[in-house]
Short mmCIF file of C-alpha atoms in Angstrom, two decimals:
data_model
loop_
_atom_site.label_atom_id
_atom_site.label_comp_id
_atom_site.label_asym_id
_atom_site.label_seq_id
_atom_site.Cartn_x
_atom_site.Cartn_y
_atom_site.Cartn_z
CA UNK A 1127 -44.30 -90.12 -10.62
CA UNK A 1128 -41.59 -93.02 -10.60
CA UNK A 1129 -41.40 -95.66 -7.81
CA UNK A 1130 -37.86 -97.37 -7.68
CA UNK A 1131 -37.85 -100.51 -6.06
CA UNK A 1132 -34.72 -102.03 -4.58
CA UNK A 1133 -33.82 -105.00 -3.05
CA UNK A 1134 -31.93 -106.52 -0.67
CA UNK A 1135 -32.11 -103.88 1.64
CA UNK A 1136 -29.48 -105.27 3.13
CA UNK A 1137 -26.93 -107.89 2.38
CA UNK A 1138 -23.94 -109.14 4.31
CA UNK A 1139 -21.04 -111.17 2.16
CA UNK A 1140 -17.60 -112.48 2.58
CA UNK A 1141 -15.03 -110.95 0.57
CA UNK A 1142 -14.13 -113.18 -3.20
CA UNK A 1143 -18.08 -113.96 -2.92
CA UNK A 1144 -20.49 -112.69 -5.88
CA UNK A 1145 -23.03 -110.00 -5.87
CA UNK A 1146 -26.49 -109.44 -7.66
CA UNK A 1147 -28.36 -106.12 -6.72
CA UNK A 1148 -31.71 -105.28 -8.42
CA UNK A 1149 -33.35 -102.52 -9.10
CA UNK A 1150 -36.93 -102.32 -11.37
CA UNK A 1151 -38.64 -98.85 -11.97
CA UNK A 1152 -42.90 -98.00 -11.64
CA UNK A 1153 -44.03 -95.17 -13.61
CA UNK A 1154 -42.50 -94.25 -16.44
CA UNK A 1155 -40.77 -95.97 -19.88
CA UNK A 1156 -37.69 -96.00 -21.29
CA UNK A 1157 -36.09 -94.18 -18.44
CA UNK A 1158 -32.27 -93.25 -17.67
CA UNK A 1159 -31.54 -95.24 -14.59
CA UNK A 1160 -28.88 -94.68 -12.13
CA UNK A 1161 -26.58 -97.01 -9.78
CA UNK A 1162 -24.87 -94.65 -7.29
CA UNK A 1163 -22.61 -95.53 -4.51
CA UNK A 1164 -22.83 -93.73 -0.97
CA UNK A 1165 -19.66 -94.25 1.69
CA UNK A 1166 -20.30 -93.25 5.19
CA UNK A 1167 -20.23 -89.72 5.43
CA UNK A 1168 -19.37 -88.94 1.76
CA UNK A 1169 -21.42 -87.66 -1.44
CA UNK A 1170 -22.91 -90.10 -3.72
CA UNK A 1171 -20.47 -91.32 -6.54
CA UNK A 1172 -22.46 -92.57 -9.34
CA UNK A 1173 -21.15 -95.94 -10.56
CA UNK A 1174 -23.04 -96.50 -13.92
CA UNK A 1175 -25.98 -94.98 -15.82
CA UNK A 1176 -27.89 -96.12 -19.03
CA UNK A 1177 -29.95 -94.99 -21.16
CA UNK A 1178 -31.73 -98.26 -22.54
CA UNK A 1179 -31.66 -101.51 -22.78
CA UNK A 1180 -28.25 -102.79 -22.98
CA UNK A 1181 -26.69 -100.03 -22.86
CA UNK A 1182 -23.89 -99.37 -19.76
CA UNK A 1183 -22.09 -96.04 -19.19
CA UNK A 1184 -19.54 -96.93 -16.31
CA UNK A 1185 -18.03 -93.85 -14.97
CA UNK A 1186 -15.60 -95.07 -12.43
CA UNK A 1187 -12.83 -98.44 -12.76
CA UNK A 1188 -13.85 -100.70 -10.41
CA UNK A 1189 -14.88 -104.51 -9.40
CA UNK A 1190 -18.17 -103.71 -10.12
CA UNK A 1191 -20.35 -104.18 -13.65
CA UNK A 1192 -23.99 -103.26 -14.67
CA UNK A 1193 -26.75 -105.02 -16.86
CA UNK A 1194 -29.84 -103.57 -18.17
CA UNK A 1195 -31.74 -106.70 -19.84
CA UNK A 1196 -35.23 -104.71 -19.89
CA UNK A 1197 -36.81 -101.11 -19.93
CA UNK A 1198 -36.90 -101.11 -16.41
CA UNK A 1199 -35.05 -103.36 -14.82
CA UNK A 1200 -31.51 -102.62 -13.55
CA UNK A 1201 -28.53 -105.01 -12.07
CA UNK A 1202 -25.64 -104.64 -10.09
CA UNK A 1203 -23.06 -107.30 -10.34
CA UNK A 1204 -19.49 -108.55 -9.35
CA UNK A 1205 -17.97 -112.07 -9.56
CA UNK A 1206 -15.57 -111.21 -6.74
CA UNK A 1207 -16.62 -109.16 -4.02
CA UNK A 1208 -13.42 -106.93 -2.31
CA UNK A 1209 -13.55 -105.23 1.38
CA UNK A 1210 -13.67 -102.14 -0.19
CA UNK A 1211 -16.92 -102.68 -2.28
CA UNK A 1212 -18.72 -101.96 1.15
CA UNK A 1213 -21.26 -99.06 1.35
CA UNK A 1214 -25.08 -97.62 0.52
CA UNK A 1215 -26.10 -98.54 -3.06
CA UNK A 1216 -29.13 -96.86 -4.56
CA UNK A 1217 -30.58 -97.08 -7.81
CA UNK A 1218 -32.16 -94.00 -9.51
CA UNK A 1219 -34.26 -93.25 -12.56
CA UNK A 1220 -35.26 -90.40 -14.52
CA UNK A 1221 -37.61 -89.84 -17.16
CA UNK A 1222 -35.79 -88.92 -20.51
CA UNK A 1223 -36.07 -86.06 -22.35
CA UNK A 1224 -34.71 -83.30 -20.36
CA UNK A 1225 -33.10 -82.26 -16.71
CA UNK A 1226 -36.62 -84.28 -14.60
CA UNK A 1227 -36.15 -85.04 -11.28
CA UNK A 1228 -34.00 -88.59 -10.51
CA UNK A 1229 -35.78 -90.22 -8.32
CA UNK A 1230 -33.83 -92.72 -5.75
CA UNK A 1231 -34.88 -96.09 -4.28
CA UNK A 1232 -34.78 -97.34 -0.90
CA UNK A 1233 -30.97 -98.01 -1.60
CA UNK A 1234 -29.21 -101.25 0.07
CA UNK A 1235 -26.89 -101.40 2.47
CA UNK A 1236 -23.91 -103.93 1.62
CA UNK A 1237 -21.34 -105.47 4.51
CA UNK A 1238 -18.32 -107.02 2.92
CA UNK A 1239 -16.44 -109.26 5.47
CA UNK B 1490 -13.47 -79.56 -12.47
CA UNK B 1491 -17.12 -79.73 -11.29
CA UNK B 1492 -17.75 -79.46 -7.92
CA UNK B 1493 -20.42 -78.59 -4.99
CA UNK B 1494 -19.78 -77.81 -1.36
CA UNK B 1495 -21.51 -77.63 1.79
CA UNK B 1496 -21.51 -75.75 4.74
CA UNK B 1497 -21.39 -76.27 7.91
CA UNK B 1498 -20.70 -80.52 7.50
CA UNK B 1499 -22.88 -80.93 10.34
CA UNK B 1500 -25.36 -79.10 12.82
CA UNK B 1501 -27.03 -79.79 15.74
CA UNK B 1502 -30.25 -77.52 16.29
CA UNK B 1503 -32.95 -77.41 19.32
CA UNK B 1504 -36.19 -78.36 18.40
CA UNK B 1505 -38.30 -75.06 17.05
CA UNK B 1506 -35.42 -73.32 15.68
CA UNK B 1507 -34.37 -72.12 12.52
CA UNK B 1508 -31.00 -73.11 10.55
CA UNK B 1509 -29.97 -72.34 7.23
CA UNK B 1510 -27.60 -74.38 4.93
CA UNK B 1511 -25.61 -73.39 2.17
CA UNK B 1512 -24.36 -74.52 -1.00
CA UNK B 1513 -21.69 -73.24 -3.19
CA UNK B 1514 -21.08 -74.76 -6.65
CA UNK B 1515 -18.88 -74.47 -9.68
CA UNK B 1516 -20.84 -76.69 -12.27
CA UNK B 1517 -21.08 -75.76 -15.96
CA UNK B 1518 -23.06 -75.84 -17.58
CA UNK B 1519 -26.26 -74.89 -14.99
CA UNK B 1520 -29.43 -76.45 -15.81
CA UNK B 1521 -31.02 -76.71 -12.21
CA UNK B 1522 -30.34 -77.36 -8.61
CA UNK B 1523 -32.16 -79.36 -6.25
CA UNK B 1524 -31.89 -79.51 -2.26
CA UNK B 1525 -32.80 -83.02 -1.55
CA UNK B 1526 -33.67 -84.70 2.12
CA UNK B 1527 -31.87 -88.12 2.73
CA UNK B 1528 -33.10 -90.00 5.87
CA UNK B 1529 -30.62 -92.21 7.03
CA UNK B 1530 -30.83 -95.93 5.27
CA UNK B 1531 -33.25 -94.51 3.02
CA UNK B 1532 -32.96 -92.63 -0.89
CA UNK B 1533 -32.73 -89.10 -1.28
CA UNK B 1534 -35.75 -87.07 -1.71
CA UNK B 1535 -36.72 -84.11 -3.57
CA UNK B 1536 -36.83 -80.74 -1.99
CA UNK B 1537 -37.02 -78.00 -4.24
CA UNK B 1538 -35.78 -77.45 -7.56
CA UNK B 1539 -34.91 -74.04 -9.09
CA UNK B 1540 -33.98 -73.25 -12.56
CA UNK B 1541 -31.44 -70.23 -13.02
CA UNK B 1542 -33.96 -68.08 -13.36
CA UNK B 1543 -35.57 -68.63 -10.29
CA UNK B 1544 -34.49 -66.85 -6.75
CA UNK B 1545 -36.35 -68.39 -4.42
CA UNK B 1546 -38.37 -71.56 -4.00
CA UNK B 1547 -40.46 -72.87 -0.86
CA UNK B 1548 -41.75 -76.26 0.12
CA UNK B 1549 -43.67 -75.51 3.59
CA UNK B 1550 -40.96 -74.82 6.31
CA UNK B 1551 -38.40 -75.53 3.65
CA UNK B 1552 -37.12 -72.20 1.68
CA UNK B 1553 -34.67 -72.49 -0.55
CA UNK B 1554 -32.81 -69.57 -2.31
CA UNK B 1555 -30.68 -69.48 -5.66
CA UNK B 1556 -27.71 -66.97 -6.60
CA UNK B 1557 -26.24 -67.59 -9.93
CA UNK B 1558 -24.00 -64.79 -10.14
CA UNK B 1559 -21.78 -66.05 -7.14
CA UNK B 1560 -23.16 -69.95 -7.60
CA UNK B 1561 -24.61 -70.06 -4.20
CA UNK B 1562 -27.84 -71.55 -2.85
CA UNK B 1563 -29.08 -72.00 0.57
CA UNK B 1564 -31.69 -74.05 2.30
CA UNK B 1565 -33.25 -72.53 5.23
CA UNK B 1566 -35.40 -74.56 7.56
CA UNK B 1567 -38.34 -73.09 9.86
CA UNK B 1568 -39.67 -73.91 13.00
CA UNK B 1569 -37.54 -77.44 13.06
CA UNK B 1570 -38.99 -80.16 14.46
CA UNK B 1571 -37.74 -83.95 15.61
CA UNK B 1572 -38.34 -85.60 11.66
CA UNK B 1573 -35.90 -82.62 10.38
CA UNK B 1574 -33.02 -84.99 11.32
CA UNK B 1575 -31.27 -85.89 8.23
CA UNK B 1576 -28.64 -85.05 5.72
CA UNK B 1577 -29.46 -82.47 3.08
CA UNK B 1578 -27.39 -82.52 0.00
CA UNK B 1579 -27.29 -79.72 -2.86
CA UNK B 1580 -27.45 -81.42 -6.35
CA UNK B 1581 -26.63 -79.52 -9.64
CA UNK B 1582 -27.79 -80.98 -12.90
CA UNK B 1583 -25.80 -79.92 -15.85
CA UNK B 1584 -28.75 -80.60 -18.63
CA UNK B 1585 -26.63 -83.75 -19.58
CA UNK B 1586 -27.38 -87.42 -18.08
CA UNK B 1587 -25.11 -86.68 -14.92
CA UNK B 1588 -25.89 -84.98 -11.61
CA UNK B 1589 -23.23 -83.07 -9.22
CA UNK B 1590 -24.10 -83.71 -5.52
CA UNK B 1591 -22.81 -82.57 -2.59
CA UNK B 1592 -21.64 -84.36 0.62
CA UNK B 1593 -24.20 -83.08 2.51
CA UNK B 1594 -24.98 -81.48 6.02
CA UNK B 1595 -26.26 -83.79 8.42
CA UNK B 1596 -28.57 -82.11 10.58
CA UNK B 1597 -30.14 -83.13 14.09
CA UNK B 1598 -32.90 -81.54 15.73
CA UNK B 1599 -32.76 -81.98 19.08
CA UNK B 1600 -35.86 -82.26 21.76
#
């Protein structure tokens, strides 16, 4: 099975400062990998998924952009953080090739001031 | 529009009871559905996964059931105990790249 490692776990910024989340998969090659967003008490929103190197699917507008420069390695970035950017980020993978199981990192928990 | 709901939003249970969740979607197309367990802080982790053929699925005190005529699913829990506490969120995969969760039910076992 996968292991999805994630880090910080948790991260505390002032708003208008940048942000680099990482996320590297165990397990498996050239999987789909996952950066989902998780506000307190609400459903994960997934931000952006890709399906190999370099390639970004973004799914919502926002602040926020993604980077894939290997097989299984996955970023989170924005120049300019805003209040709103606050909440549970976690990274997910899946084998490709049909409807596998995603499996979900640790996640980290980011405090915009 | 696809979409997956859950019932109740949150539950508060004595230690050594039962509970049962439920799930009702409106996702096409239906590949499968997963109950997952989400401590809090930590990822989401898999359940039980049924396909649309499949009615029923168990994973020790966990029992999940699928109806895909009326696109409901429920998660019933046996026996509870303290490390039940968490939220449980329905997740329908369409086949595609993209999952449908639900918001959850955040469950507490109480001593």
């Amino acid at each position: 099975s996968q292991t999805i490692h994630q880090w910080p776990a948790t991260l505390v910024q002032p708003v208008g400062s940048p942000l680099s989340l990482e996320c590297t998969v165990e397990g498996t090659s050239n999987p789909n990998l996952y950066w989902y967003r998780q506000a307190a008490g609400r459903g994960l929103q997934l931000l952006f998924y890709s399906v190999g190197i370099g390639q970004i699917s973004s799914e919502v507008p926002q602040n926020l952009s993604a980077s894939r420069p290997q097989d299984r390695q996955f970023i989170l970035s924005s120049k300019k953080l805003l209040l709103s950017d606050s909440g549970f980020y976690l990274c997910a993978g899946k084998q490709t090739g049909g409807p596998y199981e995603q499996y979900f990192g640790p996640g980290t928990r980011l405090t915009v001031t | 529009k696809n979409q997956v709901e859950q019932s109740p939003q949150s539950l508060i249970i004595l230690e050594g009871k039962n509970c049962t969740l439920q799930c009702n979607y409106t996702v096409s197309p239906f590949s499968n559905l997963r109950w997952y367990k989400q401590d809090t802080g930590r990822g989401p982790v898999s359940l039980t996964i049924m396909t649309f053929s499949e009615n029923t699925k168990s994973n020790g005190r966990y029992t999940a059931t699928l109806d895909a005529d009326t696109k409901q699913s429920s998660l019933h829990i046996t026996a509870s105990q303290l490390s039940d506490s968490a939220s449980y969120i329905c997740v329908v995969n369409t086949g595609f790249q993209k999952l449908v969760f639900g918001t959850g039910t955040r469950l507490l076992v109480s001593p």
